[in-house]
Amino acid sequence: MKVIYTDSLVIGGGLAGLRVAIAAKQRGYESIILSLIPAKRSHSAAAQGGMQASLGACVKGNGDDEDVHFSDTVKGSDWGCDQDVARMFVNTAPKAIRQLSAWGVPWSRVQGGDRDVIINGEKVTITENHEAQGLITARDFGGTKKWRTCFTSDGTGHTMLYAMDNKAIQMEIPVHERKEAIALIHEDGVCHGAVVRDLITGELIAYVAKATTIATGGYGRLYSVSTNAVISEGIGTAIALETGVATLGNMEAVQFHPTAIVPVGILTTEGCRGDGGLLLDKDGYRFMPDYEPEKKELASRDVVSRRMTEHMRKGKGVSSRYGDHLWLDITLLGRKHIEKNLREVKEICEYFLGIDPVKEYIPVRPTQHYSMGGVRTRATGESPTLKGLFSAGEAACWDMHGFNRLGGNSVAETVVAGMIVGEYVADHCAANALKISTSTIEHFMKAEEKKITELLVRDYGENPFELKVAMQKIMMDKVGIFRNGEDLAQAVEELKVLNQRAKNIALRNKISSSNPELVEAIRVPKMIKMAQCVAYGAQLRTESRGAHAREDYPERNDRDWLKRTLTTWTDDSADLPEVSYEDLDVMKMELPPGSRGYGVDNTVHHPDTPKRLSQVEEIQKANPSANRHEMQELLNPLTIPEKFKGKNERIGRGYK
Amino acid sequence: MSDQARILKFQIFRYNPLKPGDKPRMVTYEVTEAPGMTIFIALNEIREEQDPSLQFDFVCRAGICGSCGMVVNGRPDLACRTLTSKFADGEIKLLPLPGFELIGDLSVNTGKFMRSMSERVESWIHDTTADEVNFDKLEERMDPDLADKIYELERCVECGCCVSACATKRMRPDFLSAVGFMRLARYTLDPRDKRTDEEYYEIMGDDDGVFGCMTLLGCEDYCPKDLPHQTQIAYLRRKMALVR
Ligand SMILES: Cc1cc2nc3c(=O)[nH]c(=O)nc-3n(C[C@H](O)[C@H](O)[C@H](O)COP(=O)(O)OP(=O)(O)OC[C@H]3O[C@@H](n4cnc5c(N)ncnc54)[C@H](O)[C@@H]3O)c2cc1C
Ligand code: SF4
Ligand code: SF4
Ligand code: FES
């Protein structure tokens, strides 16, 4: 039995995982990162659009600060987020971006003087302040009051991931590539590491650690068409679920991005609309202002995706052999802008559609994009039920996104969570010794070995590729943008059947080393369980909030549903997870529930909402001289690692 | 496009070094072409429907992550963004990228190569104060055009196509290759990196470095991100020639 010991085991080499490992190593703890692929190929590289941080240096960002970012984030989440976490996040994001700047990200910078931009379909000249020359600039993104999304030309995620991985290489942090964590090792409510399969040799290795962090990204590939990388299959989240101890949060919260190309689902960034691109229907008509007169194309993602779907249902879609779609028009931005700031989009159009977006419209349709749900954690990043298990990034439900995350807030989350959770991981390493018996490790290793042997010896059975396609189709057709009780009930029943069939997978290629069919056979049963968590959670949640839109329950219902869904899977022979709920405490909210400002407000309010609103008012009245930092402390006192407590400086404003 | 779907003929290199007795060979598979089909789609179809043991690497399937470099009809390229319609006769021959450790079939270990390249060129900002930077304060300013220029050189996705296309690399196994030169060029341009020319010379001032390059420019021809290899290699050579 091969066992590798370390202080901090990080499963996942994307932005979040790398940053957690860096934090622990900076504090002197040995860290090992596991990844299915070389770290620099992680899905984080695909983020083209940008990272939100309220630097307020560009002229359209002037007046921005943590408070504005906080309010955008909470509203974006449809009040489903954890406001303590959202607060920690917005206060730390400016530090994160500045640190990355020192580590080598070539952020695009403010150029003083006049420049032409497209706003609301019109060419407008804006004048950047000369005093801000050379500071990090930002672009407009959906659902934000200010231009806050910092970027590097068209390759934000790529440059962030390269800088982060390079930092890890500099710090001599090993990344064990082509390794897949397939089970967690745990005992008496404490996590001790993971059983890991070498994807080349097939060998099983036990990685034993004081702290284990899941940073494995999202679960977009539960759906047939997704903007996500093909490895975003949620396996890290699934192994937490399979402990029966760790809980998953808000699994039904799945975001659809308005503009992925048809049919393959590759994303064209929100930057297209942020920079002035428009959505048009089959008549070339710009329809978004009719639905959302204020924010138009730049309403929050979930809203735009639903409006597009509604419009297509009215027969206004462009029909094609792949079903209906709409047009994204960026021709008005001009060649120069597209070739510099949206070049990746141009390449994608050329290679995958054979069109030139400088001259032609892009066929787009809302497509699965982001997983708000994931491993439920405290604000420290630790699982509330499984000690020593941490999670960060898209894999986690740290819960700053609630039921809808804002564009640009995700790569920002990966880095900020990496910094904060990384400190708590280090604290955990400091306070705990490695205490685990060999027999426990052996028990978990044997269990996985047995499963693999069974797969390899079974003569007849199910084809894992077919099961996966069937699952993805159920999710696509019945657990999509608009949901209803009937479809969801069917989805749950059909997934139960698949869950049974998945116990009987047989392989055609019976070798234990590098074997893509075996990889699939190990993953598919886990993915079906994850899909069931999403579908069942969606069925039970009889309201609409953020990206979870029920046609049969169109209103947001704070009275009954201002709570987070918690999912566990304790009984391995069951076909359904256990679901419970955790209330969000209105009386502690810095920003009590209100309207997001889209469409008609039909919210069923929580009885505590008016109470908290008047309480907040009283606090404000009682402290007329409090500045915004003091007011935040009064309304939402924070515990945050010492390192990140400082106020953030802004041009023209200092630390105010 | 006519509605009569073509039958594509894929000739694929097959060899699993971990399977006892396995021998390198070319195997032919037939796939019915679909509109908009890429090599990514076709290979997955072959794996799911014809041969589940077929190994290849895709991650982003959007030409962004650099996982899927392979030799497509003699040309190192990103397979995920190569449309099958590009090949008039419907015959597509696929080989793994040469110059890298073979994992199996079309899968090669570019990751291992790239990590050691990064270690060798010390692919990070050399500045002892970078870790102490006070991130509460305004960031260090940078000329906007310079930031753009650095990004232009940082667009490399470590796919390895340039390495496979390089004749010098074939003769000199330790040759740094274009991907390494591009990385170095990126850091020499960046004022945040405080390395001196002498320090850079230590890394690339020999025949395994820029002086070994024969400027045949396979790298420039095949780089899927169209990075300016020719100008950057020439620039590094001039810069290094001045050191000693
Ligand atoms: C096309 C696209 C564009 C986007 N653009 C933006 C944007 O502009 N702005 C923004 O804020 N967000 C954007 N996002 C979202 C954002 O990119 C992701 O949410 C974020 O990068 C996730 O980072 P991560 O570190 O959590 O995970 P990832 O980067 O997905 O990394 C996951 C890691 O886990 C590893 N792994 C997975 N499973 C296992 C396992 N079982 N064992 C071992 N290792 C494992 C993988 O190898 C990988 O290294 C975009 C997303 C997509 C799909
Ligand atoms: S110019 Fe030729 S020899 Fe030099 S790195 Fe490029 S391919 Fe190799
Ligand atoms: S320089 Fe070009 S060909 Fe070489 S690894 Fe980078 S992207 Fe690929
Ligand atoms: S799979 Fe990412 S570049 Fe081809």
PDB file of N, CA, C and O and ligand atoms in Angstrom, chain A residues 41 230 352, chain B residues 40 57-69 78-81 157 159 225, ligand 4:
ATOM      1  N   ARG A  41      -3.749  23.880 -17.255  1.00  0.00           N
ATOM      2  CA  ARG A  41      -4.833  23.571 -18.177  1.00  0.00           C
ATOM      3  C   ARG A  41      -6.186  23.547 -17.465  1.00  0.00           C
ATOM      4  O   ARG A  41      -7.209  23.220 -18.059  1.00  0.00           O
ATOM      5  N   VAL A 230     -14.510  19.717 -20.292  1.00  0.00           N
ATOM      6  CA  VAL A 230     -15.052  18.366 -20.208  1.00  0.00           C
ATOM      7  C   VAL A 230     -14.710  17.677 -18.885  1.00  0.00           C
ATOM      8  O   VAL A 230     -15.332  16.680 -18.526  1.00  0.00           O
ATOM      9  N   PHE A 352     -14.863  27.645 -34.843  1.00  0.00           N
ATOM     10  CA  PHE A 352     -15.965  26.721 -34.577  1.00  0.00           C
ATOM     11  C   PHE A 352     -17.231  27.040 -35.371  1.00  0.00           C
ATOM     12  O   PHE A 352     -18.109  26.212 -35.494  1.00  0.00           O
TER      13      PHE A 352
ATOM     14  N   PHE B  40     -12.251  16.752 -31.989  1.00  0.00           N
ATOM     15  CA  PHE B  40     -12.684  16.438 -30.620  1.00  0.00           C
ATOM     16  C   PHE B  40     -13.979  15.609 -30.636  1.00  0.00           C
ATOM     17  O   PHE B  40     -14.072  14.572 -29.978  1.00  0.00           O
ATOM     18  N   ASP B  57      -6.287  13.568 -25.074  1.00  0.00           N
ATOM     19  CA  ASP B  57      -6.500  14.574 -24.027  1.00  0.00           C
ATOM     20  C   ASP B  57      -7.254  15.785 -24.554  1.00  0.00           C
ATOM     21  O   ASP B  57      -6.777  16.451 -25.479  1.00  0.00           O
ATOM     22  N   PHE B  58      -8.393  16.044 -23.971  1.00  0.00           N
ATOM     23  CA  PHE B  58      -9.083  17.306 -24.216  1.00  0.00           C
ATOM     24  C   PHE B  58      -9.529  17.845 -22.870  1.00  0.00           C
ATOM     25  O   PHE B  58      -9.916  17.067 -21.994  1.00  0.00           O
ATOM     26  N   VAL B  59      -9.480  19.142 -22.694  1.00  0.00           N
ATOM     27  CA  VAL B  59     -10.024  19.728 -21.475  1.00  0.00           C
ATOM     28  C   VAL B  59     -11.065  20.800 -21.831  1.00  0.00           C
ATOM     29  O   VAL B  59     -12.257  20.614 -21.646  1.00  0.00           O
ATOM     30  N   CYS B  60     -10.607  21.910 -22.414  1.00  0.00           N
ATOM     31  CA  CYS B  60     -11.543  23.021 -22.653  1.00  0.00           C
ATOM     32  C   CYS B  60     -12.369  22.821 -23.906  1.00  0.00           C
ATOM     33  O   CYS B  60     -13.395  23.436 -24.079  1.00  0.00           O
ATOM     34  N   ARG B  61     -11.892  22.026 -24.830  1.00  0.00           N
ATOM     35  CA  ARG B  61     -12.444  21.790 -26.172  1.00  0.00           C
ATOM     36  C   ARG B  61     -12.782  23.106 -26.900  1.00  0.00           C
ATOM     37  O   ARG B  61     -13.647  23.142 -27.765  1.00  0.00           O
ATOM     38  N   ALA B  62     -12.070  24.176 -26.555  1.00  0.00           N
ATOM     39  CA  ALA B  62     -12.365  25.479 -27.156  1.00  0.00           C
ATOM     40  C   ALA B  62     -11.100  26.202 -27.613  1.00  0.00           C
ATOM     41  O   ALA B  62     -11.114  27.403 -27.830  1.00  0.00           O
ATOM     42  N   GLY B  63      -9.993  25.472 -27.724  1.00  0.00           N
ATOM     43  CA  GLY B  63      -8.760  26.104 -28.198  1.00  0.00           C
ATOM     44  C   GLY B  63      -8.105  27.023 -27.187  1.00  0.00           C
ATOM     45  O   GLY B  63      -7.372  27.930 -27.551  1.00  0.00           O
ATOM     46  N   ILE B  64      -8.351  26.788 -25.898  1.00  0.00           N
ATOM     47  CA  ILE B  64      -7.882  27.716 -24.875  1.00  0.00           C
ATOM     48  C   ILE B  64      -6.823  27.112 -23.949  1.00  0.00           C
ATOM     49  O   ILE B  64      -5.929  27.798 -23.490  1.00  0.00           O
ATOM     50  N   CYS B  65      -6.915  25.809 -23.668  1.00  0.00           N
ATOM     51  CA  CYS B  65      -6.109  25.243 -22.586  1.00  0.00           C
ATOM     52  C   CYS B  65      -4.824  24.569 -23.061  1.00  0.00           C
ATOM     53  O   CYS B  65      -3.943  24.272 -22.259  1.00  0.00           O
ATOM     54  N   GLY B  66      -4.709  24.275 -24.352  1.00  0.00           N
ATOM     55  CA  GLY B  66      -3.480  23.682 -24.875  1.00  0.00           C
ATOM     56  C   GLY B  66      -3.304  22.192 -24.625  1.00  0.00           C
ATOM     57  O   GLY B  66      -2.212  21.661 -24.790  1.00  0.00           O
ATOM     58  N   SER B  67      -4.365  21.486 -24.246  1.00  0.00           N
ATOM     59  CA  SER B  67      -4.243  20.057 -23.928  1.00  0.00           C
ATOM     60  C   SER B  67      -4.102  19.158 -25.139  1.00  0.00           C
ATOM     61  O   SER B  67      -3.570  18.068 -25.041  1.00  0.00           O
ATOM     62  N   CYS B  68      -4.680  19.590 -26.269  1.00  0.00           N
ATOM     63  CA  CYS B  68      -4.989  18.627 -27.322  1.00  0.00           C
ATOM     64  C   CYS B  68      -4.053  18.685 -28.523  1.00  0.00           C
ATOM     65  O   CYS B  68      -4.461  18.323 -29.622  1.00  0.00           O
ATOM     66  N   GLY B  69      -2.823  19.165 -28.310  1.00  0.00           N
ATOM     67  CA  GLY B  69      -1.877  19.180 -29.423  1.00  0.00           C
ATOM     68  C   GLY B  69      -1.669  17.771 -29.961  1.00  0.00           C
ATOM     69  O   GLY B  69      -1.469  16.827 -29.202  1.00  0.00           O
ATOM     70  N   LEU B  78      -3.911  22.161 -32.609  1.00  0.00           N
ATOM     71  CA  LEU B  78      -4.893  21.885 -31.563  1.00  0.00           C
ATOM     72  C   LEU B  78      -6.057  21.127 -32.199  1.00  0.00           C
ATOM     73  O   LEU B  78      -6.778  21.667 -33.031  1.00  0.00           O
ATOM     74  N   ALA B  79      -6.245  19.894 -31.777  1.00  0.00           N
ATOM     75  CA  ALA B  79      -7.254  19.049 -32.427  1.00  0.00           C
ATOM     76  C   ALA B  79      -8.676  19.525 -32.147  1.00  0.00           C
ATOM     77  O   ALA B  79      -9.559  19.384 -32.977  1.00  0.00           O
ATOM     78  N   CYS B  80      -8.888  20.110 -30.969  1.00  0.00           N
ATOM     79  CA  CYS B  80     -10.271  20.446 -30.601  1.00  0.00           C
ATOM     80  C   CYS B  80     -10.865  21.507 -31.500  1.00  0.00           C
ATOM     81  O   CYS B  80     -12.059  21.573 -31.681  1.00  0.00           O
ATOM     82  N   ARG B  81     -10.012  22.373 -32.041  1.00  0.00           N
ATOM     83  CA  ARG B  81     -10.590  23.437 -32.865  1.00  0.00           C
ATOM     84  C   ARG B  81     -10.350  23.185 -34.354  1.00  0.00           C
ATOM     85  O   ARG B  81     -10.451  24.095 -35.161  1.00  0.00           O
ATOM     86  N   VAL B 157      -0.118  28.765 -24.739  1.00  0.00           N
ATOM     87  CA  VAL B 157      -0.940  27.837 -23.961  1.00  0.00           C
ATOM     88  C   VAL B 157      -0.205  26.519 -23.656  1.00  0.00           C
ATOM     89  O   VAL B 157      -0.828  25.535 -23.258  1.00  0.00           O
ATOM     90  N   CYS B 159       1.010  24.234 -25.448  1.00  0.00           N
ATOM     91  CA  CYS B 159       0.469  23.064 -26.153  1.00  0.00           C
ATOM     92  C   CYS B 159       1.576  22.143 -26.657  1.00  0.00           C
ATOM     93  O   CYS B 159       1.359  20.961 -26.883  1.00  0.00           O
ATOM     94  N   LYS B 225      -1.284  29.862 -31.466  1.00  0.00           N
ATOM     95  CA  LYS B 225      -1.636  31.186 -30.942  1.00  0.00           C
ATOM     96  C   LYS B 225      -0.921  32.301 -31.712  1.00  0.00           C
ATOM     97  O   LYS B 225      -0.931  33.461 -31.289  1.00  0.00           O
TER      98      LYS B 225
HETATM   99  S1  FES C   4      -8.857  20.951 -25.500  1.00  0.00           S
HETATM  100 FE1  FES C   4      -8.164  22.866 -24.743  1.00  0.00          FE
HETATM  101  S2  FES C   4      -7.033  23.588 -26.456  1.00  0.00           S
HETATM  102 FE2  FES C   4      -7.932  21.816 -27.263  1.00  0.00          FE
END
